[in-house]
mmCIF file with all atom_site columns, C-alpha atoms in Angstrom:
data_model
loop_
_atom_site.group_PDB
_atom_site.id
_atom_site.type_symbol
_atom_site.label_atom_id
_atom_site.label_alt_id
_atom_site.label_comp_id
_atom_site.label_asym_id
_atom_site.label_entity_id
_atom_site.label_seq_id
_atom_site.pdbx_PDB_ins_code
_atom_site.Cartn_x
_atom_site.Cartn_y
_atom_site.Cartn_z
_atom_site.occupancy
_atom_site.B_iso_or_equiv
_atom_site.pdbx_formal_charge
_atom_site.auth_seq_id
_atom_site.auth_comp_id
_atom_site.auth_asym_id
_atom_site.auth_atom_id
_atom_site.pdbx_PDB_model_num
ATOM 1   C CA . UNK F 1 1   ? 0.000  0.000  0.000   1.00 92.00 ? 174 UNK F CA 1
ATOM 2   C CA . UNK F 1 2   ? 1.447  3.602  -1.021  1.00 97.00 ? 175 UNK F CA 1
ATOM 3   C CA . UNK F 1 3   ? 1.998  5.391  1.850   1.00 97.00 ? 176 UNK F CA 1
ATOM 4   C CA . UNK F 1 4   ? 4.612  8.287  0.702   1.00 98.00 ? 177 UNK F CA 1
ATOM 5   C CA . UNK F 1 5   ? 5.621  10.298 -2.473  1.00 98.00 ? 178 UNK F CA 1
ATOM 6   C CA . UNK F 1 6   ? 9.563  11.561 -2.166  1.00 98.00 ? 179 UNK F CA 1
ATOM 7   C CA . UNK F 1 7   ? 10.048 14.211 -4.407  1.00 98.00 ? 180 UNK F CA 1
ATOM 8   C CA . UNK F 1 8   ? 13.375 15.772 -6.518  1.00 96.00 ? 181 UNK F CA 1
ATOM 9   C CA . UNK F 1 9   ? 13.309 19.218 -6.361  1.00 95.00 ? 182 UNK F CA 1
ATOM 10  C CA . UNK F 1 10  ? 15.221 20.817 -9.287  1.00 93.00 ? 183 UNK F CA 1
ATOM 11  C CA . UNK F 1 11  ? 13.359 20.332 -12.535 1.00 93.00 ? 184 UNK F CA 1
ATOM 12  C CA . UNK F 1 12  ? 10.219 18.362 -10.447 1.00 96.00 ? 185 UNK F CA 1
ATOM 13  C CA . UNK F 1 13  ? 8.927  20.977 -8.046  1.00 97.00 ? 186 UNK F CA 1
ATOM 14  C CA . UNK F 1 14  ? 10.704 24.193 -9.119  1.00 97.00 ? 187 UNK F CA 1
ATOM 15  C CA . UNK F 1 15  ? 11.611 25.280 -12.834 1.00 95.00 ? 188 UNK F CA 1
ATOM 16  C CA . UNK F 1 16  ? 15.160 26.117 -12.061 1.00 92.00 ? 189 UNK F CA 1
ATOM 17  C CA . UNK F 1 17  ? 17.951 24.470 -13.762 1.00 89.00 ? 190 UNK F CA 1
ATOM 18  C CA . UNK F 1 18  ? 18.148 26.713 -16.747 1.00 92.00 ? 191 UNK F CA 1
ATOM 19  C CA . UNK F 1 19  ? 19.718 28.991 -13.618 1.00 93.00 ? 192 UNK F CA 1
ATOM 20  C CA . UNK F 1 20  ? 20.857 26.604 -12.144 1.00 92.00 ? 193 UNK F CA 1
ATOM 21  C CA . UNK F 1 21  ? 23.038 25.444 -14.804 1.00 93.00 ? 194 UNK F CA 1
ATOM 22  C CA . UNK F 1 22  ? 24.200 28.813 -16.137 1.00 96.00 ? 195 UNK F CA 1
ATOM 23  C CA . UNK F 1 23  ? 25.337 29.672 -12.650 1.00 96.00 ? 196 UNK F CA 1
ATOM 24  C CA . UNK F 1 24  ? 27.368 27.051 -12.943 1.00 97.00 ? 197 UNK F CA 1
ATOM 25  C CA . UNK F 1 25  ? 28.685 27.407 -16.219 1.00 97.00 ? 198 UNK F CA 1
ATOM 26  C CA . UNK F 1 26  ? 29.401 31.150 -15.232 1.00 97.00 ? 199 UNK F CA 1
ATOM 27  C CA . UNK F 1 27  ? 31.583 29.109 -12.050 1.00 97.00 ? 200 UNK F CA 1
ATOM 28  C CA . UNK F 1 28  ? 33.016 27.058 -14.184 1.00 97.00 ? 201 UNK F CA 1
ATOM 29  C CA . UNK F 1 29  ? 34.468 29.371 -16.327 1.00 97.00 ? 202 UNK F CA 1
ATOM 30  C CA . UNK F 1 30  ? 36.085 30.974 -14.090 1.00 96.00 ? 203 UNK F CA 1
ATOM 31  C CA . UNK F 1 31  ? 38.541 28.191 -13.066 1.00 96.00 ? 204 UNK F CA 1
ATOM 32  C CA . UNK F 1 32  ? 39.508 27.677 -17.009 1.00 96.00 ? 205 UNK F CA 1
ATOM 33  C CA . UNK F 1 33  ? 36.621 25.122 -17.756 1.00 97.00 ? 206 UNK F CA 1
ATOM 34  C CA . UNK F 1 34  ? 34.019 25.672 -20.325 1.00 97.00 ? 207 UNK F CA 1
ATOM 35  C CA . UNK F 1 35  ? 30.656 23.291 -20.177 1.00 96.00 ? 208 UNK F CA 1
ATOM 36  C CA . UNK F 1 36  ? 27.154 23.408 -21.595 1.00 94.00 ? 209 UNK F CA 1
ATOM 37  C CA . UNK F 1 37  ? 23.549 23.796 -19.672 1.00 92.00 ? 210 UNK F CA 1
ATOM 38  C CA . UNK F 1 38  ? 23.235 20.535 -21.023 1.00 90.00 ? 211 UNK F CA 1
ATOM 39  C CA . UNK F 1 39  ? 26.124 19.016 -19.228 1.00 92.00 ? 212 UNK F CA 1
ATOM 40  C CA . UNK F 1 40  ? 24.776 19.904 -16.271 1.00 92.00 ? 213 UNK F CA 1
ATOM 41  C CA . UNK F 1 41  ? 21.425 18.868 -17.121 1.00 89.00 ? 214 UNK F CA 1
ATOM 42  C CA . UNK F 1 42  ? 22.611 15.003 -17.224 1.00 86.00 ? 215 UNK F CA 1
ATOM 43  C CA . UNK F 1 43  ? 24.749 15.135 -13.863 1.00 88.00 ? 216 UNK F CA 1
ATOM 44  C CA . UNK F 1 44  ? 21.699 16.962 -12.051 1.00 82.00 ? 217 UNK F CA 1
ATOM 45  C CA . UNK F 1 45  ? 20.997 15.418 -8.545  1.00 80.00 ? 218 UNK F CA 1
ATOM 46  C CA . UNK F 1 46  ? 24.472 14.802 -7.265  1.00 83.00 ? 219 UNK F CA 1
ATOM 47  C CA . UNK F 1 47  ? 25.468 17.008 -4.977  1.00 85.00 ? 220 UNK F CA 1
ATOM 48  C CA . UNK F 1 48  ? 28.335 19.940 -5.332  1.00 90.00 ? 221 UNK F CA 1
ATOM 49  C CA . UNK F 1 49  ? 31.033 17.540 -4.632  1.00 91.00 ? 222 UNK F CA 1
ATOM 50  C CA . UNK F 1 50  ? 30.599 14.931 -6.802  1.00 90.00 ? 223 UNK F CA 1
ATOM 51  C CA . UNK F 1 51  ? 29.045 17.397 -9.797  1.00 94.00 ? 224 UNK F CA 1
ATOM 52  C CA . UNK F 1 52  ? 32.780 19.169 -9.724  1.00 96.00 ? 225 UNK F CA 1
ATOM 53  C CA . UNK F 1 53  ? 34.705 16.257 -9.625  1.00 96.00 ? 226 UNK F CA 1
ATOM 54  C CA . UNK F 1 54  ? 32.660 14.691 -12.735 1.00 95.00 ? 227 UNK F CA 1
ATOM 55  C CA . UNK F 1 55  ? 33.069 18.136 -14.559 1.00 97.00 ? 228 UNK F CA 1
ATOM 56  C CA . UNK F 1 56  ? 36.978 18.506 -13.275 1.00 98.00 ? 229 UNK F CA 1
ATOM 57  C CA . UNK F 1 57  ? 37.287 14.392 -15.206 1.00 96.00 ? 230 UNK F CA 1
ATOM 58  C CA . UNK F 1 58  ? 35.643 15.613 -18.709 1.00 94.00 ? 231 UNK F CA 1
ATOM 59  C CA . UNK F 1 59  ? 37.981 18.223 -18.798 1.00 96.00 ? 232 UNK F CA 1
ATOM 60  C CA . UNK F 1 60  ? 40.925 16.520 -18.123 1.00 96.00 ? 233 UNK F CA 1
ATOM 61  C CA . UNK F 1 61  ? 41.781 17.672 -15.039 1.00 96.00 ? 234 UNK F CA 1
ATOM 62  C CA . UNK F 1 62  ? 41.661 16.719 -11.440 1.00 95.00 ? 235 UNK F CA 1
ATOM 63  C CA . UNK F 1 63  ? 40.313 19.610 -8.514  1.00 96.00 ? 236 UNK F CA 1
ATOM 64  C CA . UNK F 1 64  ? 42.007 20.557 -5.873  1.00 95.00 ? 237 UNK F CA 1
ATOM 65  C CA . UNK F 1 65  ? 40.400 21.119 -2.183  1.00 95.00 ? 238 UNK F CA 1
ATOM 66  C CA . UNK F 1 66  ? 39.804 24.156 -2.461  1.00 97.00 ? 239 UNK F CA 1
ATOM 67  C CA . UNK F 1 67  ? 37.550 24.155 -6.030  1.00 97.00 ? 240 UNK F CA 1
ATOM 68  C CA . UNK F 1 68  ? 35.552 21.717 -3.734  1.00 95.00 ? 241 UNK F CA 1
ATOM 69  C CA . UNK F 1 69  ? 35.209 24.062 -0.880  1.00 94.00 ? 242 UNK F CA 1
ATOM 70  C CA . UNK F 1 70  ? 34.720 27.256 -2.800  1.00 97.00 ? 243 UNK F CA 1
ATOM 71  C CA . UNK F 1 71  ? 33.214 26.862 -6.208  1.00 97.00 ? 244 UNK F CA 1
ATOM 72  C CA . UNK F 1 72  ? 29.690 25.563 -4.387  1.00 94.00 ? 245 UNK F CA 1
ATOM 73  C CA . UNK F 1 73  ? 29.531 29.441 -2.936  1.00 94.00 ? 246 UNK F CA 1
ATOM 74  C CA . UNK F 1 74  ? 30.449 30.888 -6.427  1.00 96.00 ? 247 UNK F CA 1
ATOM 75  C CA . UNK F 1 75  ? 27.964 29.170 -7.835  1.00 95.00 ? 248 UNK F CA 1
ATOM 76  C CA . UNK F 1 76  ? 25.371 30.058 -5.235  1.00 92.00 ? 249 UNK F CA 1
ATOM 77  C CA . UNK F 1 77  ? 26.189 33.337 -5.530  1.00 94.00 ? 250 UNK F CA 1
ATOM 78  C CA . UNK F 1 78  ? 25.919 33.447 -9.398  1.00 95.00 ? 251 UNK F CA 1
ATOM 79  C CA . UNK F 1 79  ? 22.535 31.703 -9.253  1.00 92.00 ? 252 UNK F CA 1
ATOM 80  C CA . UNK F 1 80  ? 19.519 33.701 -9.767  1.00 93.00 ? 253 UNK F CA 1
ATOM 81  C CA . UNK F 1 81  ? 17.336 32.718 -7.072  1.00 91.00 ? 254 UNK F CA 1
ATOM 82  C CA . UNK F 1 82  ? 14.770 34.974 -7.531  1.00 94.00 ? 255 UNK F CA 1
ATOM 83  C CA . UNK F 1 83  ? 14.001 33.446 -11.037 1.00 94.00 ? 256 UNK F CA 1
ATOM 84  C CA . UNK F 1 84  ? 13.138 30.264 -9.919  1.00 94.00 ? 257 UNK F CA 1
ATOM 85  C CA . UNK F 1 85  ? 9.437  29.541 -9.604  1.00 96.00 ? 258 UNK F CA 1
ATOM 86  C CA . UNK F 1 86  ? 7.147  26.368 -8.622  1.00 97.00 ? 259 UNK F CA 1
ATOM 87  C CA . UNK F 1 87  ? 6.053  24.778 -11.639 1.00 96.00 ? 260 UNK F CA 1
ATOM 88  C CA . UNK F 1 88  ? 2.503  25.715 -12.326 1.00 96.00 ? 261 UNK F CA 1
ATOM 89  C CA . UNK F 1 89  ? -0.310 23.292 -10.479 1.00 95.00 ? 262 UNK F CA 1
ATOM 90  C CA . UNK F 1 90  ? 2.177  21.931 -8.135  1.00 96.00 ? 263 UNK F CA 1
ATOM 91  C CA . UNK F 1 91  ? 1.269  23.560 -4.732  1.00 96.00 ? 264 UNK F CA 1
ATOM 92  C CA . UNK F 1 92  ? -2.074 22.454 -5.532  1.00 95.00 ? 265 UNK F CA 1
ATOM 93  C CA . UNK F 1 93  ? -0.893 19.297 -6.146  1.00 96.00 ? 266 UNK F CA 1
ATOM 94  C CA . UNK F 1 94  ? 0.799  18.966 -3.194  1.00 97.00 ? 267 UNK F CA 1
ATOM 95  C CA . UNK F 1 95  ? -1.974 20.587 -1.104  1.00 96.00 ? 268 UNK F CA 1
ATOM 96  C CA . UNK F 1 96  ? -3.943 17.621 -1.997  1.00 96.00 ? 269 UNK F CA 1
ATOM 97  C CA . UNK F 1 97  ? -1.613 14.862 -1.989  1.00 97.00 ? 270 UNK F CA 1
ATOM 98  C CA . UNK F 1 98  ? -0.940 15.942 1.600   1.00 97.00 ? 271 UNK F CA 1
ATOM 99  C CA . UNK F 1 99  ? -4.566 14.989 2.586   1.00 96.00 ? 272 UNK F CA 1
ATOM 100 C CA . UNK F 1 100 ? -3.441 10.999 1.118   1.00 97.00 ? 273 UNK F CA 1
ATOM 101 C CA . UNK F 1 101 ? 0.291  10.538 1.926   1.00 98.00 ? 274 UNK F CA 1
ATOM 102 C CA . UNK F 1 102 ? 3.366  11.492 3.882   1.00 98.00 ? 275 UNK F CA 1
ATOM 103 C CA . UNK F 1 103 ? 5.483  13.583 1.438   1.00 98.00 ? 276 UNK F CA 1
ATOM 104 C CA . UNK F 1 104 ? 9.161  13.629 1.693   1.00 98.00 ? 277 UNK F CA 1
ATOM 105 C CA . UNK F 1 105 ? 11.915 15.551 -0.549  1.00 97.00 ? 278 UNK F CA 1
ATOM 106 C CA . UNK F 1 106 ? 15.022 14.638 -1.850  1.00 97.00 ? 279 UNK F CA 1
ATOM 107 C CA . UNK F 1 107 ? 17.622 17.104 -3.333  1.00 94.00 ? 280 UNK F CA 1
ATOM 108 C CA . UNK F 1 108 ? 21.429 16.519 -4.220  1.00 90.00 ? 281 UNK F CA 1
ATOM 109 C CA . UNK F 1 109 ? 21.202 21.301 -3.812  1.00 88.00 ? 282 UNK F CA 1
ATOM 110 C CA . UNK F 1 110 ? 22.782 22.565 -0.889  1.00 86.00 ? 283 UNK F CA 1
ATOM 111 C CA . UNK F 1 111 ? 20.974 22.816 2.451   1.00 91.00 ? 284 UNK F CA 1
ATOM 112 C CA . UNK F 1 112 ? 20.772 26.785 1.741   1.00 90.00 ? 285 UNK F CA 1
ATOM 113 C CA . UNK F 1 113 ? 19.442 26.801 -1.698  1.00 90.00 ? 286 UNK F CA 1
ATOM 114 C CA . UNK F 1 114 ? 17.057 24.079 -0.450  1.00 93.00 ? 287 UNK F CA 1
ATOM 115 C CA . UNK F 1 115 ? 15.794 25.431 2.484   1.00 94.00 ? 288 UNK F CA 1
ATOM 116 C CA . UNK F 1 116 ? 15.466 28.943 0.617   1.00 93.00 ? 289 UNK F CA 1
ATOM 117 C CA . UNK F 1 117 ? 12.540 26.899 -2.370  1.00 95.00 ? 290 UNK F CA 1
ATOM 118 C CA . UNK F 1 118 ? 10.884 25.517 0.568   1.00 96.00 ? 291 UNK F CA 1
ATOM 119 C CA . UNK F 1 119 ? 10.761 28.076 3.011   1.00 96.00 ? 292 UNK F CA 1
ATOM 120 C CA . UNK F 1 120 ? 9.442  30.604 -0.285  1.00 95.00 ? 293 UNK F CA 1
ATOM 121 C CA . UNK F 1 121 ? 6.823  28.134 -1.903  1.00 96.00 ? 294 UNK F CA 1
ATOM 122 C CA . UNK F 1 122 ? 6.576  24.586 0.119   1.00 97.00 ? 295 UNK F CA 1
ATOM 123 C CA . UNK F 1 123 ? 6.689  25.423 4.130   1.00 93.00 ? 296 UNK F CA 1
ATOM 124 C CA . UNK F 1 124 ? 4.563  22.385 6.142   1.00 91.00 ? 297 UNK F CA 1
ATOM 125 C CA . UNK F 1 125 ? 4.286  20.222 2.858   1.00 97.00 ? 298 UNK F CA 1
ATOM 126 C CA . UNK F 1 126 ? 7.320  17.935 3.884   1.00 98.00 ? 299 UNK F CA 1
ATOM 127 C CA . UNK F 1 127 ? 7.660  15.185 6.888   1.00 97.00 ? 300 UNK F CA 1
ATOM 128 C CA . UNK F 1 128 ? 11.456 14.538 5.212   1.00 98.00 ? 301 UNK F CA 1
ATOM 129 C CA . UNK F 1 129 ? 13.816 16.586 3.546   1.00 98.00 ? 302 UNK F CA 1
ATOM 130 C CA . UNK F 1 130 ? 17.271 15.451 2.798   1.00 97.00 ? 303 UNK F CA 1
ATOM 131 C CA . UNK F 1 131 ? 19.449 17.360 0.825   1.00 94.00 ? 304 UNK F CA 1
ATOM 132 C CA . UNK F 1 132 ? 23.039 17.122 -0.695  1.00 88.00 ? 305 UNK F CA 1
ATOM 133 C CA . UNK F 1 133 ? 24.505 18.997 2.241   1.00 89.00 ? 306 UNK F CA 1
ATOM 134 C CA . UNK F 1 134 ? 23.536 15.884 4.328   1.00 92.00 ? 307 UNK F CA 1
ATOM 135 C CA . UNK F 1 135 ? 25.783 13.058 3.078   1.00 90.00 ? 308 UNK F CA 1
ATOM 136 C CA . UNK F 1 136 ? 28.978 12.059 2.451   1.00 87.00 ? 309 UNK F CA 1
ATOM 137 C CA . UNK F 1 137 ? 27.572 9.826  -0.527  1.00 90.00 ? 310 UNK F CA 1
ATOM 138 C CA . UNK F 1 138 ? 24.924 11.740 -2.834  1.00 90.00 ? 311 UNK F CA 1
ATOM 139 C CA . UNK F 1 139 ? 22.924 10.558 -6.087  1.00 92.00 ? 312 UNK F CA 1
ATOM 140 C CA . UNK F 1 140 ? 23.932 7.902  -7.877  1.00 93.00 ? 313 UNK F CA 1
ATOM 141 C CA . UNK F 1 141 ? 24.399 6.575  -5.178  1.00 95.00 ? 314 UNK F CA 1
ATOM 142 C CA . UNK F 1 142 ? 20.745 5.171  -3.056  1.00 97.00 ? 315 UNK F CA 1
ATOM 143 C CA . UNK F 1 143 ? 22.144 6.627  0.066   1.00 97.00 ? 316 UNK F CA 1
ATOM 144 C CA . UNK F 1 144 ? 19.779 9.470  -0.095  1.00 96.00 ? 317 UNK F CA 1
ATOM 145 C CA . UNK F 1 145 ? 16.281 7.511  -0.487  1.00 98.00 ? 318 UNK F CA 1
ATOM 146 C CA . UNK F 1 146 ? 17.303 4.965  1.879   1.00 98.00 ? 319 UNK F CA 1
ATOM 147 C CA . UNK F 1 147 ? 18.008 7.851  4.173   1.00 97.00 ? 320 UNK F CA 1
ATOM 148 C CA . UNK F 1 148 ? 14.315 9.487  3.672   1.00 98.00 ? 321 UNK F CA 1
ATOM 149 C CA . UNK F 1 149 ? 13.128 5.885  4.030   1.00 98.00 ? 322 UNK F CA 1
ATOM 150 C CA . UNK F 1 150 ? 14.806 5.767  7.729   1.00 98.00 ? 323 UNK F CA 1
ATOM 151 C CA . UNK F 1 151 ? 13.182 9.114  8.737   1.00 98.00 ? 324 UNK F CA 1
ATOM 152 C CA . UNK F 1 152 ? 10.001 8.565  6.469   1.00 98.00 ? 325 UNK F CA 1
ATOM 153 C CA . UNK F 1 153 ? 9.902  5.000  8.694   1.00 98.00 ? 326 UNK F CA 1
ATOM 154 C CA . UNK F 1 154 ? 8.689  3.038  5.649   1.00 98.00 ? 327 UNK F CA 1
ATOM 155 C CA . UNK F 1 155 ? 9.726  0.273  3.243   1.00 97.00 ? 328 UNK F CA 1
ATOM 156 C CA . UNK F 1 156 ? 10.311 0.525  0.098   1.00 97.00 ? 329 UNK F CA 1
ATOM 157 C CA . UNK F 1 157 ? 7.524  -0.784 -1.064  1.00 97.00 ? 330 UNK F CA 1
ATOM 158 C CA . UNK F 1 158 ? 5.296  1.780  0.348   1.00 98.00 ? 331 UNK F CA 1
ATOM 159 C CA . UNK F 1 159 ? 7.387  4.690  -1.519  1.00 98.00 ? 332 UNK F CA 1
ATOM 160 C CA . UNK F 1 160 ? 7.763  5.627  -4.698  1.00 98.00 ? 333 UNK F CA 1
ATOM 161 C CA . UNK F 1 161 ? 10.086 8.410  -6.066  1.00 98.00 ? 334 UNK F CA 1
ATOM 162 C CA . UNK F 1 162 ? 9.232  11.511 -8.643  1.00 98.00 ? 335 UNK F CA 1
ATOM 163 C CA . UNK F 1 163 ? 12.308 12.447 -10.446 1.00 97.00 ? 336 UNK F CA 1
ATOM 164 C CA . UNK F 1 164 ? 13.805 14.082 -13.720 1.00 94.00 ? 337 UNK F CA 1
ATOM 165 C CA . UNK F 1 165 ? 17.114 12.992 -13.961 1.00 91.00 ? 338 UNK F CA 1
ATOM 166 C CA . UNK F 1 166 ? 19.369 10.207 -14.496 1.00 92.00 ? 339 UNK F CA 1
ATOM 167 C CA . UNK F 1 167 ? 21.479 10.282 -11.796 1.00 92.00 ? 340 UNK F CA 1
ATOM 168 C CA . UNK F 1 168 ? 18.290 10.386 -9.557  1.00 94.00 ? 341 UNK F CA 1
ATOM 169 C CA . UNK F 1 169 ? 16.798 7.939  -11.043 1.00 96.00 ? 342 UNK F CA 1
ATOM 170 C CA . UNK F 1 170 ? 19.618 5.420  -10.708 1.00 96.00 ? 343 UNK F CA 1
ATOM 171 C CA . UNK F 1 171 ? 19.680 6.213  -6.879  1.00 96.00 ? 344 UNK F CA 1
ATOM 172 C CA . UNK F 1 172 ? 16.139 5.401  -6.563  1.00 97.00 ? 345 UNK F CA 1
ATOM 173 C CA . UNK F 1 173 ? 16.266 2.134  -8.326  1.00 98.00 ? 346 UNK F CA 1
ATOM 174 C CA . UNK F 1 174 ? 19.339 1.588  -6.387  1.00 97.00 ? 347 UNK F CA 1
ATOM 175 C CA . UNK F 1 175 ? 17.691 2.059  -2.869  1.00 98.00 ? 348 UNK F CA 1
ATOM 176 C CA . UNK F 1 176 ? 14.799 -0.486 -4.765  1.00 98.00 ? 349 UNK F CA 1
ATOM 177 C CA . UNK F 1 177 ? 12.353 2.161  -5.006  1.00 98.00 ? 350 UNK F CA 1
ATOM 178 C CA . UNK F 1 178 ? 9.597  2.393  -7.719  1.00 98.00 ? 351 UNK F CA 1
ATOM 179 C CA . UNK F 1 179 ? 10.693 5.713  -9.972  1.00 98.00 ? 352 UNK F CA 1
ATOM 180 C CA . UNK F 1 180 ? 8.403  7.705  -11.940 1.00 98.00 ? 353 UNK F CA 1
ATOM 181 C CA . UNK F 1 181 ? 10.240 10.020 -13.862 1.00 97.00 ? 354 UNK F CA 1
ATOM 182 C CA . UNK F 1 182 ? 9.302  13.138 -15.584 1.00 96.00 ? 355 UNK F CA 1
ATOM 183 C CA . UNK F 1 183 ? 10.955 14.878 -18.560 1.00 94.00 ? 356 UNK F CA 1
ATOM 184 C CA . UNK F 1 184 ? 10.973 18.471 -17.701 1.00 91.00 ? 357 UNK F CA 1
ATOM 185 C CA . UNK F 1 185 ? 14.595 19.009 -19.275 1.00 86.00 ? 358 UNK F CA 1
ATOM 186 C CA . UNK F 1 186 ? 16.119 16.021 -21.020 1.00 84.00 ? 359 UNK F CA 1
ATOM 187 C CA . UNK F 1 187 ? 14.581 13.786 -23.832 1.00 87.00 ? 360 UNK F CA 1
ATOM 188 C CA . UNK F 1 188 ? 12.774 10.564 -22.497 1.00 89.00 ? 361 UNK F CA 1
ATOM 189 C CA . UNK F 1 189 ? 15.281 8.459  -24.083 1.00 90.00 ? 362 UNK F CA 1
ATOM 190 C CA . UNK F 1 190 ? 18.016 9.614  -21.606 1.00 90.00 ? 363 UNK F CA 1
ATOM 191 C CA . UNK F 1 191 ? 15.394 8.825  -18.137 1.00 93.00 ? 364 UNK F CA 1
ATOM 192 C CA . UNK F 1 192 ? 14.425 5.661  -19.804 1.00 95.00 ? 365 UNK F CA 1
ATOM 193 C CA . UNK F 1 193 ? 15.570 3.480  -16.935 1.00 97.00 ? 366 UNK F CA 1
ATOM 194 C CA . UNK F 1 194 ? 12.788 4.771  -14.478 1.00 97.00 ? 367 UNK F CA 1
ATOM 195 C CA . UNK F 1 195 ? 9.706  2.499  -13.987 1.00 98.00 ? 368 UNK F CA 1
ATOM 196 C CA . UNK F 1 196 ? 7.654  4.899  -15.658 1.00 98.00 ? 369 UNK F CA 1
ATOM 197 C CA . UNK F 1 197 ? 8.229  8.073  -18.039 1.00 97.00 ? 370 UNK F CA 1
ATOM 198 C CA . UNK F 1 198 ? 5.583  10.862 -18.298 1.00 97.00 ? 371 UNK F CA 1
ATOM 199 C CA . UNK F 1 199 ? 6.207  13.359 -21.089 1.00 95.00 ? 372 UNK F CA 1
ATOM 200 C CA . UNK F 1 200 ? 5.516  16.611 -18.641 1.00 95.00 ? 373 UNK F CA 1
ATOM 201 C CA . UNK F 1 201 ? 3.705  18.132 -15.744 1.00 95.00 ? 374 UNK F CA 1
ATOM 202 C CA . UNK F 1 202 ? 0.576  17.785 -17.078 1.00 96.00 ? 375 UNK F CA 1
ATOM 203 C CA . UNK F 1 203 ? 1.275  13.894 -17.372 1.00 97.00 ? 376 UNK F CA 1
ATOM 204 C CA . UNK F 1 204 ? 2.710  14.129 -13.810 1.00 97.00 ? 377 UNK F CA 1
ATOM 205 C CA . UNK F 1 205 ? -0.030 15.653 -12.104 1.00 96.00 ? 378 UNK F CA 1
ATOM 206 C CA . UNK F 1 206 ? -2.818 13.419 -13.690 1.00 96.00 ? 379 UNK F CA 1
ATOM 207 C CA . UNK F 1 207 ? -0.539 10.249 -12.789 1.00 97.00 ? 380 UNK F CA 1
ATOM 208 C CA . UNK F 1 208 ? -0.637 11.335 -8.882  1.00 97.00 ? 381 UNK F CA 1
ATOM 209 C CA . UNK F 1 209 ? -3.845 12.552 -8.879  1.00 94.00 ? 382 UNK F CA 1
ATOM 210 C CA . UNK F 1 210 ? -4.780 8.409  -10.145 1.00 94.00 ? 383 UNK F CA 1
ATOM 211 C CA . UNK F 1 211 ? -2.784 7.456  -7.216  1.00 95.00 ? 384 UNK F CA 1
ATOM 212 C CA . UNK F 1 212 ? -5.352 9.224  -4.562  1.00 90.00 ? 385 UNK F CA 1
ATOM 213 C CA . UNK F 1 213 ? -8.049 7.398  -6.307  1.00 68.00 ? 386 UNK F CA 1
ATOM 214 C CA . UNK F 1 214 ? -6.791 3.842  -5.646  1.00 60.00 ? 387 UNK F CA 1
#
């Protein structure tokens, strides 16, 4: 029996890796390295430590401590918070999925950035939030869900997971979690290993709004 929805953030909830990804394009280039949105788009959901390291290898190079310590803040600092905004429908949707299920979140962000979306547009929606600020070991890796499934108190078949991108997704199916996946920024080809794909919000909302009725 479904007893909780965890929820990715980035690219789920809020329409925000366009900035997200420039911001760190703009960090990037500062330390000599020149990416794409897009290659930010597929490593989405790990968290800052394992994102620079993966960036550092493409390019050849290897960081040192102190890209890992600074280049998070950079980034934060380049992004422009203000521009990012709940998808449309989705405080509603959460409003009523509330009424039906625990709800927990899962972010590779920063505790900051992700405190900052939920404080703005999600306060007293969440039982769990874990971000990337609290784990050694962030998406690919299952450590995250299995972590909301501790503090959630659940198994994993009562779960299931809402995501967008790869990395997430390959967490989830690694803690043994059912993933739904939604393709708010890459094409469905490139999510494909999720349970289920659903072309866009629309799709996602009338998906949960099927699960209330079972």
């Amino acid at each position: 029996m479904l007893k909780a929805i965890i929820f990715d953030v980035d690219g789920v909830l809020v329409d925000s890796m366009p900035f997200q990804a420039e911001a760190w394009v703009k960090t990037f280039k500062e330390v000599g390295i020149n990416i794409t949105r897009e290659d930010i788009y597929e490593l989405e959901g790990s968290n800052n430590k394992k994102l620079i390291e993966l960036i550092f290898e493409k390019a050849g190079k290897e960081p040192e401590p102190w890209h890992l310590e600074q280049l998070p803040e950079k980034k934060r600092e380049a992004l422009e918070f203000d521009r990012i905004k709940p998808y449309e429908g989705i405080t509603n949707c959460l409003e009523v999925l509330k009424r039906h299920f625990k709800l927990a979140l899962v972010s590779g962000s920063h505790n900051d950035t992700v405190n900052k979306i939920v404080n703005k547009y999600f306060s007293n929606y969440f039982d769990v939030i874990i971000t990337g600020s609290d784990l050694e070991r962030g998406k690919p890796n299952p450590d995250p869900y299995l972590k909301a499934l501790e503090k959630l108190d659940l198994t994993k078949n009562e779960c299931i997971v809402i995501e967008n991108a790869p990395m997430g997704i390959t967490a989830a199916k690694r803690a043994g979690l059912y993933c739904v996946a939604v393709a708010s920024m890459l094409e469905p080809e490139k999510i494909e290993h999720a349970d289920l794909v659903l072309e866009d919000h629309a799709a996602l909302f009338k998906y949960l709004k099927s699960l209330i009725a079972k």
